[in-house]
Short mmCIF file of C-alpha atoms in Angstrom, two decimals:
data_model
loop_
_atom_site.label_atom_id
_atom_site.label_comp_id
_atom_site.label_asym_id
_atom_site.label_seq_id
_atom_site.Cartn_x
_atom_site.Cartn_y
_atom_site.Cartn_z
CA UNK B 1 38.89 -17.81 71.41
CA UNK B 2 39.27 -19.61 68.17
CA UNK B 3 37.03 -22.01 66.19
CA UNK B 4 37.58 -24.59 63.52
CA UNK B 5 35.25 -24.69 61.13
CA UNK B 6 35.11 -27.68 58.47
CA UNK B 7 33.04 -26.44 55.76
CA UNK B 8 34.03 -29.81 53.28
CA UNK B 9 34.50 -33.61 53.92
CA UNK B 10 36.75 -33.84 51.04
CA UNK B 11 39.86 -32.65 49.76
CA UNK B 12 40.58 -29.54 48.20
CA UNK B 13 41.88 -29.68 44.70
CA UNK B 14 45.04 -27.84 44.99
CA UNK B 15 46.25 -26.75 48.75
CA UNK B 16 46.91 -23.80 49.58
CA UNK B 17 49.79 -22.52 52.53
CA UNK B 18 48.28 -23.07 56.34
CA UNK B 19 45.49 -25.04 55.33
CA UNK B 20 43.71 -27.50 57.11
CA UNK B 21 41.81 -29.99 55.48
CA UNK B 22 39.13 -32.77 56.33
CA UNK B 23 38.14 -36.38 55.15
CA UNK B 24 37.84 -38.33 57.77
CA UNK B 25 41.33 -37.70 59.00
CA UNK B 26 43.27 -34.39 59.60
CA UNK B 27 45.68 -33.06 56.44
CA UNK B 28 48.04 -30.07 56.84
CA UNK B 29 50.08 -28.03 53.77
CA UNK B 30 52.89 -26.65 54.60
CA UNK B 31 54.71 -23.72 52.76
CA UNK B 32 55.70 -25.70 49.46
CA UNK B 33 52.26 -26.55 49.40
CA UNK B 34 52.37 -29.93 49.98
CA UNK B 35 49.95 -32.30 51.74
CA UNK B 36 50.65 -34.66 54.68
CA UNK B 37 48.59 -36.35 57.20
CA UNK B 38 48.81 -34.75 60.74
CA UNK B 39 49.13 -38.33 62.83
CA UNK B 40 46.82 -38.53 66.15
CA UNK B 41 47.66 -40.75 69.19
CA UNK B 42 46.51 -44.39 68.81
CA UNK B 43 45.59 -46.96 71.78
CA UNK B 44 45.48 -50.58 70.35
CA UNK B 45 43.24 -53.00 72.25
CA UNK B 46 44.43 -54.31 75.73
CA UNK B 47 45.55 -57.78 76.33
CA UNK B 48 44.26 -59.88 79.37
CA UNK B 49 48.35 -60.90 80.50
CA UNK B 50 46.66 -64.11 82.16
CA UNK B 51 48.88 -67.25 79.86
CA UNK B 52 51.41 -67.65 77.69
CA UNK B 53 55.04 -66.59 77.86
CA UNK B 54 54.83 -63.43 75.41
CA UNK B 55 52.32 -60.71 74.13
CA UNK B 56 52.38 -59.26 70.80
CA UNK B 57 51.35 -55.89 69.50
CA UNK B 58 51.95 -56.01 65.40
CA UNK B 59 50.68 -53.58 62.70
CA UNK B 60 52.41 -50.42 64.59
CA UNK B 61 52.38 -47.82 61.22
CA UNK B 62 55.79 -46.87 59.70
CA UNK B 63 54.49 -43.43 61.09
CA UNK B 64 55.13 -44.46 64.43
CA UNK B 65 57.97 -42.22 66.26
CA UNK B 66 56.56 -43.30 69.95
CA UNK B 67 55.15 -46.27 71.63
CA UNK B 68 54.31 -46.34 74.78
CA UNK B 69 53.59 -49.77 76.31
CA UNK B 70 51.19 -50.09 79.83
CA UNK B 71 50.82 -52.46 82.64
CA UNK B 72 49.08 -52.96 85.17
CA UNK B 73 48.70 -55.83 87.87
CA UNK B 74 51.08 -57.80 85.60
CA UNK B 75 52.48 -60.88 87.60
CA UNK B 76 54.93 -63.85 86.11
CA UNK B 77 54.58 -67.56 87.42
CA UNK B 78 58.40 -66.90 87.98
CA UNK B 79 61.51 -65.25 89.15
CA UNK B 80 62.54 -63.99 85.50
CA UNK B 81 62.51 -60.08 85.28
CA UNK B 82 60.43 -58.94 82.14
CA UNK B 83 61.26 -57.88 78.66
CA UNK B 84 60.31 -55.82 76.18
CA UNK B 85 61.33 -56.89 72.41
CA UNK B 86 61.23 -55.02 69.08
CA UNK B 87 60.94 -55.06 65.68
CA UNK B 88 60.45 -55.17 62.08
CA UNK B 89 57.34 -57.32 60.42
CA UNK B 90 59.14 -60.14 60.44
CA UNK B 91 59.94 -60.60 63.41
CA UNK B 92 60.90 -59.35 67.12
CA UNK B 93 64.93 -59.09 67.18
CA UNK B 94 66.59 -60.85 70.19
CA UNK B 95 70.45 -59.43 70.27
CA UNK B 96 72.03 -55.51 70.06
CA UNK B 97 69.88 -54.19 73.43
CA UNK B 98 71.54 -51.88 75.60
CA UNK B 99 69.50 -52.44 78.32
CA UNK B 100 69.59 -51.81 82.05
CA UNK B 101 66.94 -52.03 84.93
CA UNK B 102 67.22 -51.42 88.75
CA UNK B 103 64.92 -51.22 91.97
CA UNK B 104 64.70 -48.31 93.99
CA UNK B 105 67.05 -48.07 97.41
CA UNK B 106 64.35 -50.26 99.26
CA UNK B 107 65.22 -53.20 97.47
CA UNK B 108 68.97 -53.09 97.80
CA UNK B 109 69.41 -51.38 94.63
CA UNK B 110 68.83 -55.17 92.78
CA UNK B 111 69.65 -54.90 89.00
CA UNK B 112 69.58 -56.59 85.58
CA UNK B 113 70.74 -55.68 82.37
CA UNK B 114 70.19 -57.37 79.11
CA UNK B 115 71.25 -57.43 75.71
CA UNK B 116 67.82 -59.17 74.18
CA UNK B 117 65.55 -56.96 75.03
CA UNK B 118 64.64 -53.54 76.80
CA UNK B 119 64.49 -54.99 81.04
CA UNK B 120 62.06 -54.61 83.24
CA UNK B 121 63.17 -55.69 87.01
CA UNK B 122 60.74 -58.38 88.32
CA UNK B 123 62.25 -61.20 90.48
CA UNK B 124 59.42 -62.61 92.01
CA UNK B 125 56.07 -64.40 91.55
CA UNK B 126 54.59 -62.16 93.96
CA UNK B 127 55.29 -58.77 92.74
CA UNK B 128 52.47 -57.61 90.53
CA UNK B 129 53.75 -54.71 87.90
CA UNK B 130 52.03 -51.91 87.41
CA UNK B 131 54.11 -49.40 84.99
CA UNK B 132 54.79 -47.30 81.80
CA UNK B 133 57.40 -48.18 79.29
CA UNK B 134 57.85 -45.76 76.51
CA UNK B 135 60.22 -46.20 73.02
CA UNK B 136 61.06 -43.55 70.87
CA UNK B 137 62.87 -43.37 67.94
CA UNK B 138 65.85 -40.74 67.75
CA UNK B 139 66.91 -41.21 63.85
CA UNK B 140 66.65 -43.57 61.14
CA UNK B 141 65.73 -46.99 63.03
CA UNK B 142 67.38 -46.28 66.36
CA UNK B 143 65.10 -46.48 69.12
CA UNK B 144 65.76 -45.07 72.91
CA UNK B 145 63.77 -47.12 75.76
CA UNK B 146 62.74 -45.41 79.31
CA UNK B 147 60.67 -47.64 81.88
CA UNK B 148 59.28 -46.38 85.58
CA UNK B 149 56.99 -48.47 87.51
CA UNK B 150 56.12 -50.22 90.71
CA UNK B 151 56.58 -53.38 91.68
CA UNK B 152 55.55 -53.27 95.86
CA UNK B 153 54.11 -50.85 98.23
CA UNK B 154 57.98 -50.28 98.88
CA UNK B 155 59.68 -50.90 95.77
CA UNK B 156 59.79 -49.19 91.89
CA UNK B 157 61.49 -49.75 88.91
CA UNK B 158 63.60 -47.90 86.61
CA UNK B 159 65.16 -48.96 83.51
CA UNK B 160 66.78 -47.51 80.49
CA UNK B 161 68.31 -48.30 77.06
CA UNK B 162 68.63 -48.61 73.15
CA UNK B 163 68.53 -49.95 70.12
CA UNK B 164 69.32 -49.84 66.38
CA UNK B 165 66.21 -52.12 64.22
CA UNK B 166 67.82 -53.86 61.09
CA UNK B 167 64.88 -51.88 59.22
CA UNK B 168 61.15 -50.02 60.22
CA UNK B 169 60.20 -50.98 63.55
CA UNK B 170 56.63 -52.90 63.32
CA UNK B 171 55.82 -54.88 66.24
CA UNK B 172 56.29 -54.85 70.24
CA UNK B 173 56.79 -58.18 72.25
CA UNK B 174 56.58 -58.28 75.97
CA UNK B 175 58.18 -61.58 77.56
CA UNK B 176 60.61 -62.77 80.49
CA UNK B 177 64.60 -62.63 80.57
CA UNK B 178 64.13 -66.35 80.16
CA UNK B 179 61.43 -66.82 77.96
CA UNK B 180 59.91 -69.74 79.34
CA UNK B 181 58.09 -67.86 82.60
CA UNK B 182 54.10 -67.37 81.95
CA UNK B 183 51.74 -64.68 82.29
CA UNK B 184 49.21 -65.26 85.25
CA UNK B 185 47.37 -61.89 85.73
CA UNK B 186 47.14 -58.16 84.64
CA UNK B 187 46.46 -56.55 81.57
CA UNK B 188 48.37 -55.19 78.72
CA UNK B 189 48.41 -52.55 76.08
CA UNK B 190 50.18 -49.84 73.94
CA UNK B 191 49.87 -46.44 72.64
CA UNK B 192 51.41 -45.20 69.60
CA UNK B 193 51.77 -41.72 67.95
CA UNK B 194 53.46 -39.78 65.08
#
């Protein structure tokens, strides 16, 4: 068995090959001896999903290469599947999705696709989401989409899709196909790591 010992809280002067260093947050060096901050997984703070017609997760680090976004009891006062929306700090970008969402063989095989955001099947007041949702980005500012989740005791969801971000990606928006559909229970949140 091996054990870490941090023997400083600061940085070391010059770094040296393999090194691991402490101050407050993890540093590595690689072989040209040069220093870079070894990113650790980051949960933002969950969102009660109970009004409004969107939630907004903003200050996601240029660091980011994954977010994953979680639901759970998440029910619409409509028929409007859900939709996930991305980009840079200005704002969320609403056109040049590839997106596609279906329910499992119990449903019929039901689908939607969209082109303004990453879809979530949900066509009905009474289904109540519980799911995972995860970007990641494949080069430059292109980011791939994959969604599982359930929506009834007989029913899940799968979904799939991309996108290209006119520049670094920033901020996550969840919302309905139709925008106008309110949030009237569950909860929220996102994880994001380097």
């Amino acid at each position: 068995m091996s054990i870490l010992v941090l023997t400083s809280d600061t940085l070391i002067g010059t770094p040296a090959t393999g090194n691991l260093e402490y101050n407050g947050q993890f540093f590595g060096t690689d072989s040209n001896a040069s220093r870079a901050q070894l990113q650790r997984i980051v949960r933002a703070t969950a969102v009660a999903a109970t009004s409004g017609t969107s939630i907004d997760f903003t200050d996601i680090p240029a660091w980011a290469e994954r977010i994953t976004v979680m639901y759970s009891g998440l029910s619409t006062s409509g028929t409007s599947s859900l939709l996930i929306q991305i980009g840079p700090t200005s704002a969320v970008e609403t056109t040049g999705y590839l997106s596609t969402a279906i329910t499992s063989a119990a449903a019929g095989n039901a689908a939607v696709s969209s082109t303004a955001g990453f879809a979530i099947f949900q066509d009905s007041a009474a289904y109540t989401s519980q799911g995972i949702a995860t970007i990641v980005n494949i080069n430059s500012n292109i980011w791939v989409f994959s969604q599982t989740g359930r929506i009834t005791s007989t029913n899940a969801t799968f979904g799939s899709g991309d996108k290209t971000v006119a520049s670094t990606l920033s901020r996550v928006r969840l919302t309905t196909v139709n925008g106008t559909d309110t949030f009237d229970a569950g909860s929220v949140n996102i994880i994001y790591e380097g």
